[in-house]
PDB file of C-alpha atoms in Angstrom:
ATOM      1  CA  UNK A 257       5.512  16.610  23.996  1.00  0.00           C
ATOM      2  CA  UNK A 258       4.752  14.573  20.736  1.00  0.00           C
ATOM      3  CA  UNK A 259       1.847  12.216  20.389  1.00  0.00           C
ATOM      4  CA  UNK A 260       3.335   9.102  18.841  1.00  0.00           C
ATOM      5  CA  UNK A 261      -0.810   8.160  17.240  1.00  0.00           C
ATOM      6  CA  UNK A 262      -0.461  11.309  15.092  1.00  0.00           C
ATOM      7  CA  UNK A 263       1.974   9.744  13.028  1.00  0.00           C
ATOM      8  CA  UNK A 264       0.143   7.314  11.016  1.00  0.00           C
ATOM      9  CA  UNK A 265       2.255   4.672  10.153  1.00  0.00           C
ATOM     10  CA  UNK A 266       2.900   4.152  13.962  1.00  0.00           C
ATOM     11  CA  UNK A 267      -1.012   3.920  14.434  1.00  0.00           C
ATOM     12  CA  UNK A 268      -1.097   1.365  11.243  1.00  0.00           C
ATOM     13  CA  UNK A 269       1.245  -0.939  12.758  1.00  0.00           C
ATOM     14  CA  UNK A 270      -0.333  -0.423  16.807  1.00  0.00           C
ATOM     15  CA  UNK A 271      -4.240  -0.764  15.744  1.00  0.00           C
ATOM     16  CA  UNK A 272      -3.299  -3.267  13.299  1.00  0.00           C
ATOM     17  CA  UNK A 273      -1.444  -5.483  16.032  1.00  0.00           C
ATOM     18  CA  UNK A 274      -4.615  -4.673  18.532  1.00  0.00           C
ATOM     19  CA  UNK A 275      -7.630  -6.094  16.251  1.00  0.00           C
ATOM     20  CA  UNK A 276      -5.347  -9.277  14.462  1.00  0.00           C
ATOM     21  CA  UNK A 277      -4.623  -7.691  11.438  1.00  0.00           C
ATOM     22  CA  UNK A 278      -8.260  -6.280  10.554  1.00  0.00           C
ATOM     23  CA  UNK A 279      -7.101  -2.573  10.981  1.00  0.00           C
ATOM     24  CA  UNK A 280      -4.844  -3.742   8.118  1.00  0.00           C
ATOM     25  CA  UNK A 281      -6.790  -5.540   6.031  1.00  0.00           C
ATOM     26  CA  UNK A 282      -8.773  -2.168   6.240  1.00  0.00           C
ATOM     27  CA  UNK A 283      -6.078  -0.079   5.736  1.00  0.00           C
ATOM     28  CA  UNK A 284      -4.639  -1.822   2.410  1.00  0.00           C
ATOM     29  CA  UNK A 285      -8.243  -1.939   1.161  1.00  0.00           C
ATOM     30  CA  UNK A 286      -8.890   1.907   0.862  1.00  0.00           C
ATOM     31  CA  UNK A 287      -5.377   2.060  -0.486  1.00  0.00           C
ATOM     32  CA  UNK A 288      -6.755   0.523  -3.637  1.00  0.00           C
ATOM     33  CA  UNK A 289      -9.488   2.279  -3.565  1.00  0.00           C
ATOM     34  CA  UNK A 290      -7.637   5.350  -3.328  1.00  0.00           C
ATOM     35  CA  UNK A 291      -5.376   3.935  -6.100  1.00  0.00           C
ATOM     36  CA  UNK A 292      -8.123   3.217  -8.708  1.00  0.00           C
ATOM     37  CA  UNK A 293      -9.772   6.768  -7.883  1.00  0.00           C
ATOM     38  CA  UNK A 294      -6.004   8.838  -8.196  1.00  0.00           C
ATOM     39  CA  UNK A 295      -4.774   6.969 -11.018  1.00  0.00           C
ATOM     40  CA  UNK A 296      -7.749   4.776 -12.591  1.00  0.00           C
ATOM     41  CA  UNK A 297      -8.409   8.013 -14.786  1.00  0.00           C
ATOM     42  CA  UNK A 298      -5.282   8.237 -16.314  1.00  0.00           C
ATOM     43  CA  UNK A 299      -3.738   4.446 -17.028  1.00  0.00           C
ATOM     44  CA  UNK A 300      -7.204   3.474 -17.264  1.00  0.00           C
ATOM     45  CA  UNK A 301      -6.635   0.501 -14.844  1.00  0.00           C
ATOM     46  CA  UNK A 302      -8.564  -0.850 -11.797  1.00  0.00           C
ATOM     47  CA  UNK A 303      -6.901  -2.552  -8.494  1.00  0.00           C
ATOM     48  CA  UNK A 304      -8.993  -5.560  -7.508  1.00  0.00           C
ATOM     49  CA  UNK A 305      -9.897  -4.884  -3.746  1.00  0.00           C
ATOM     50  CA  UNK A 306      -7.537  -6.406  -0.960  1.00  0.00           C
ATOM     51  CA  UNK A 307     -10.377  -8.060   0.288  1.00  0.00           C
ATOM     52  CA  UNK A 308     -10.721 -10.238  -2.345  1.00  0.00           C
ATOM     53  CA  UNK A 309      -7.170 -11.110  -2.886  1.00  0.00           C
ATOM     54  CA  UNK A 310      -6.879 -11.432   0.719  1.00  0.00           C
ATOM     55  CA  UNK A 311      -9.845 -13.617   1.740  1.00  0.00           C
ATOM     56  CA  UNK A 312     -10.252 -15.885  -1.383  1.00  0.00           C
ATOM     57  CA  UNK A 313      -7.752 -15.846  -4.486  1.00  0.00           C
ATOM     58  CA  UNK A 314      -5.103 -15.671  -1.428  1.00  0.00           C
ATOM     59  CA  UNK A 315      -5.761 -19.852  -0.367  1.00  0.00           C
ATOM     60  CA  UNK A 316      -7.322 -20.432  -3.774  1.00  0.00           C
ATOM     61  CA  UNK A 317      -3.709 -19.478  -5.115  1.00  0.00           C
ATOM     62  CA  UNK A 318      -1.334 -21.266  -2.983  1.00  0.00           C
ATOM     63  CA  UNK A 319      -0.297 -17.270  -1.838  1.00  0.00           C
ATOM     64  CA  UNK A 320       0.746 -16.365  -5.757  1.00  0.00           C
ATOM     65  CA  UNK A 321      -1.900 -14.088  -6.026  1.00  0.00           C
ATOM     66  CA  UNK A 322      -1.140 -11.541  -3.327  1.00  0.00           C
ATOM     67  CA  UNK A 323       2.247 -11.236  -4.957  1.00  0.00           C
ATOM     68  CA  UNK A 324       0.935 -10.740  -8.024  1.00  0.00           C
ATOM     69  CA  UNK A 325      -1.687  -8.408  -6.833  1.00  0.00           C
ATOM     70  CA  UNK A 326       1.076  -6.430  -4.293  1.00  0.00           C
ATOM     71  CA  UNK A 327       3.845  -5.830  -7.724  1.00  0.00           C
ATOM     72  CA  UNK A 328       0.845  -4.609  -9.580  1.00  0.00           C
ATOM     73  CA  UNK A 329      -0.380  -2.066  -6.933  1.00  0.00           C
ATOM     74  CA  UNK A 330       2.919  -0.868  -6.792  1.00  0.00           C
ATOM     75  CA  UNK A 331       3.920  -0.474 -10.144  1.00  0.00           C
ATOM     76  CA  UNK A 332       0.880   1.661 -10.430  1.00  0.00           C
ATOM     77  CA  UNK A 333       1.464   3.725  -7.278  1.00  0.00           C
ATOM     78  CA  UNK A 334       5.424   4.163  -8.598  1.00  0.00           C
ATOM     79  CA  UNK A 335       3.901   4.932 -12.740  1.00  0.00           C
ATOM     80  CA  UNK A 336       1.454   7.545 -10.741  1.00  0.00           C
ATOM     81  CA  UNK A 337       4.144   9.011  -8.534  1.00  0.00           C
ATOM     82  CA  UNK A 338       6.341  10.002 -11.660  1.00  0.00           C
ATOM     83  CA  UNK A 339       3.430  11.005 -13.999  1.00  0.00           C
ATOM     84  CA  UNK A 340       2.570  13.859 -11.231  1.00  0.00           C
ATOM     85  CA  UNK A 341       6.526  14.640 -11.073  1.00  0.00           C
ATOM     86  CA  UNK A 342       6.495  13.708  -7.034  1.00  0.00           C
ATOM     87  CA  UNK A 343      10.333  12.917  -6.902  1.00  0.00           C
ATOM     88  CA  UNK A 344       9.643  10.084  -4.415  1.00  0.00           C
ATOM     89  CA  UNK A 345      10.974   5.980  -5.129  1.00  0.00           C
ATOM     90  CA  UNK A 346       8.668   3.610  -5.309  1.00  0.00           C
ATOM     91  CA  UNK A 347       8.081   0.437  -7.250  1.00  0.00           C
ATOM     92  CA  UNK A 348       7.714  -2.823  -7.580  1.00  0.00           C
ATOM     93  CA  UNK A 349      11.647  -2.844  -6.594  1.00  0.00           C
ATOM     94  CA  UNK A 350      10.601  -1.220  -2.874  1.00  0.00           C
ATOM     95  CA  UNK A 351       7.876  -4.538  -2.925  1.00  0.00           C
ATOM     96  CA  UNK A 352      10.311  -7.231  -3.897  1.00  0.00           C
ATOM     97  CA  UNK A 353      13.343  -5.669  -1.986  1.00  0.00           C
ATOM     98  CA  UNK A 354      11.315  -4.647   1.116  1.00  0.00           C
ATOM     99  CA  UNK A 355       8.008  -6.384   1.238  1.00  0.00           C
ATOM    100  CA  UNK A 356       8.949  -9.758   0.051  1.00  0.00           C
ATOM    101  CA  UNK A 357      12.960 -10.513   0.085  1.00  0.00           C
ATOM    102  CA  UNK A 358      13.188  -8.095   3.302  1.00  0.00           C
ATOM    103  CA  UNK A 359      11.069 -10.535   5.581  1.00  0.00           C
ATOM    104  CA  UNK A 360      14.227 -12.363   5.907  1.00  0.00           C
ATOM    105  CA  UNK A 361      15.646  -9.686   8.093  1.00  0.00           C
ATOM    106  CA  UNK A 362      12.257  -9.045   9.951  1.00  0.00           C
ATOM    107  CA  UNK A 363      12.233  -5.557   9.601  1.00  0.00           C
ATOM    108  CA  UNK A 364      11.631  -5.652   5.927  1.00  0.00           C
ATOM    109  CA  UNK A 365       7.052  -5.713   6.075  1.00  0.00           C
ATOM    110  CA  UNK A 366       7.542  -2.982   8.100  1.00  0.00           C
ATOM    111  CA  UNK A 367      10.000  -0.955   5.834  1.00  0.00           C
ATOM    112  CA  UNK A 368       8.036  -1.729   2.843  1.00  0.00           C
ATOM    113  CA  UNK A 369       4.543  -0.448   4.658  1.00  0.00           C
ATOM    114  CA  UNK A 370       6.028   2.616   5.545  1.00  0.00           C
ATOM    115  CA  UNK A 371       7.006   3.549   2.083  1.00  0.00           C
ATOM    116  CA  UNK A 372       3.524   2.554   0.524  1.00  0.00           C
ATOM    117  CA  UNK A 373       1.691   4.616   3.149  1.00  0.00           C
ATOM    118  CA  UNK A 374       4.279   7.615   2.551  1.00  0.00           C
ATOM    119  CA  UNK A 375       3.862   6.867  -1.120  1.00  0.00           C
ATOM    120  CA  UNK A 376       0.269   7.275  -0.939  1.00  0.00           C
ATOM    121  CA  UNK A 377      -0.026   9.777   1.210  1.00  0.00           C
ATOM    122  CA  UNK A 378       1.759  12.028  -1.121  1.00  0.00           C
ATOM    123  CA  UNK A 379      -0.348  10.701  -4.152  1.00  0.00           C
ATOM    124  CA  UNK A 380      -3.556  11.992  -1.911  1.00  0.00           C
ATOM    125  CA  UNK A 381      -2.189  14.953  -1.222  1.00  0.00           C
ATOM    126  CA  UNK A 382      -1.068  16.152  -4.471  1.00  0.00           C
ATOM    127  CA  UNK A 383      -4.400  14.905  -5.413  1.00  0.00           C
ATOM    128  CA  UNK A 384      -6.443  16.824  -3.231  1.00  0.00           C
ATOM    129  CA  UNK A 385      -4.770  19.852  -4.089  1.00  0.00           C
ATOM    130  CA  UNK A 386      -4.447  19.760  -7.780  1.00  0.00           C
ATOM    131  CA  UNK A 387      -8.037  17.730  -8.751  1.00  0.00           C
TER     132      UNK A 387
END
């Protein structure tokens, strides 16, 4: 019998529905944190904190800073991905396609979140074993 809570994108999307999006707004903050500590070494670059973006450039912005913020991130995570030679896609493409132009068919978000957790998860485990 499998336990659907060990897979954690399924937890992600259940604990995030539970608490109103704070498990999220969580989540997406230690994956920049995780970002700037994997990568922030090498393209000598640092992610501004979801929190921030989230809770005040977000309104400040008219919701143009997010986007900028999310094709950033992602660029990064995809740059990162092929500078440790983990053949896995991901880009500002999977944001645009998935994340943004994919909410029209609903199932887009979710598409997109899976691929950045995936994506990350692999960065943090190639990390862990190689740093």
């Amino acid at each position: 019998q499998r336990d659907m809570f060990k897979d954690p994108k399924i937890k992600f999307f259940f604990l995030s529905m539970i608490t109103c999006g704070i498990y999220g707004i969580v989540t997406m903050s230690e994956v920049t944190e995780d970002i700037n500590i994997i990568a922030g070494r090498y393209d000598g670059k640092r992610t501004m904190n979801f929190c921030l973006i989230f809770l005040i450039f977000s309104w400040l912005t008219l919701g143009i800073a997010p986007l900028v913020w999310a094709h950033r991130m992602c660029d990064r995570i995809g740059n990162e991905l092929a500078r440790r030679g983990i053949s896995y896609r991901f880009g500002t493409g999977t944001f645009w396609g998935w994340g943004f132009f994919g909410s029209l068919i609903l199932v887009g978000p979710f598409i997109y979140t899976h691929k950045l957790l995936k994506a990350m998860n692999l960065l943090a485990t190639h990390y862990n074993i190689n740093c």
